[in-house]
Amino acid sequence: METNKADDLFEYSAPGALGQVRTLPQFLEAAGYLTLEDQKLVVQQALNLIEDVYVHLPMKKAIHAIDPAQRLRLFKRQLELMKTPMNERAFHNEMISTFVSLRDLHTNYMLPSYFADYVAFLPFQVEEFYADQNAVECQYVVTRLVDGFTHPQFRERVAIHHWNGMPISRAIDLNADRNAGSNPEARHARGLENLTTRPLFMSLPPDEEWVIVGFKGTDGGDYEIRLPWKVFQPDSENGVAVQLQGATAVSRRVGIDLAAEMLRRTTVALFKPEVAEKRKIAAAALGTPRLTGEAPQNPFPDILRCTTVNTRDGSFGYLRIFSFAP
């Protein structure tokens, strides 16, 4: 069957609750940069951490056949021979790759605030499923679209089969290699989760300004759509921002996965704006006196969901916990 090609960028409007939204080129044009001295300092501090503080280093070297300390020493020597700063993306790519090689979600390299304060996204979410328990290969479908996105063929439940000209499964595998999961399954899950939504405090902006998605429409035809990456800045109003200073202190005590928490909040803001609005209303109502006998309002509708489930064995209370972040 002949594929309907994507000739032009398909522009879309982002939910108003996200605030100012920019294209990827607009964002990169305004981004900051590190000086050569900044880069040398960052590498030295990373070397101090890995060599002198990171107690799992011998184990990681043995099970992953890596030597991140030597890699950092060589990188430091490379910078000492330079007279101008290394390309910003190349520098952070090397630092991220070094920390990702540890395969440790609790030992991370966080980008400077001119990246870390932003999120890059495409207007849809992809999830996987198996047609039945005997299926060998999974399928990838669009499960959510941002509010206001309309297209005659690209809708919820369409199956994606290609991504920028490569099979979708291969694109996810390549993205998975950029994540720090300790086993292939964990990295695959992360590669799928942030395929279309990328908080930039641990991941660089996408290399491509747009993606070409090949999919099978609900009418059975094969189509392509070209969609641009867009960037927004989370804040306390849209409920996405993670206060890194406080969250990092908390994470040392309870082991919070900051990347997963940021991704969860972004997913709510992009695809469940009504839940984000409920949280704002509930937060405003905290501390307000209730009438006698009045049921308390759930102050965290994006974290806790409670309902009653009726079964043949009776009615049961059901509590869904989406996050353990305080």
Coordinates of N, CA and C in Angstrom, one line a residue, residues 15 54 96 104 185 201 208 242 274 309:
P15 N -1.7 23.5 25.0 CA -2.6 23.9 26.0 C -2.2 25.2 26.6
Y54 N 31.6 8.1 45.3 CA 30.7 7.1 44.8 C 31.1 5.7 45.2
I96 N 26.7 13.5 30.2 CA 25.6 12.7 30.3 C 25.9 11.2 30.0
D104 N 22.7 4.0 36.9 CA 22.3 4.2 38.3 C 21.4 5.5 38.3
E185 N 15.3 -3.9 30.1 CA 13.9 -3.7 30.3 C 13.6 -2.3 30.8
F201 N 16.3 18.6 32.3 CA 17.3 18.8 33.3 C 18.2 17.6 33.4
E208 N 16.8 16.6 16.5 CA 16.0 16.9 15.3 C 15.0 18.0 15.7
V242 N 9.6 21.0 39.3 CA 10.2 20.3 40.5 C 11.2 21.3 41.1
E274 N -7.4 18.8 33.1 CA -8.5 18.9 34.0 C -8.0 18.4 35.4
V309 N -15.0 -0.1 43.8 CA -15.0 -1.1 42.8 C -16.1 -2.2 43.2

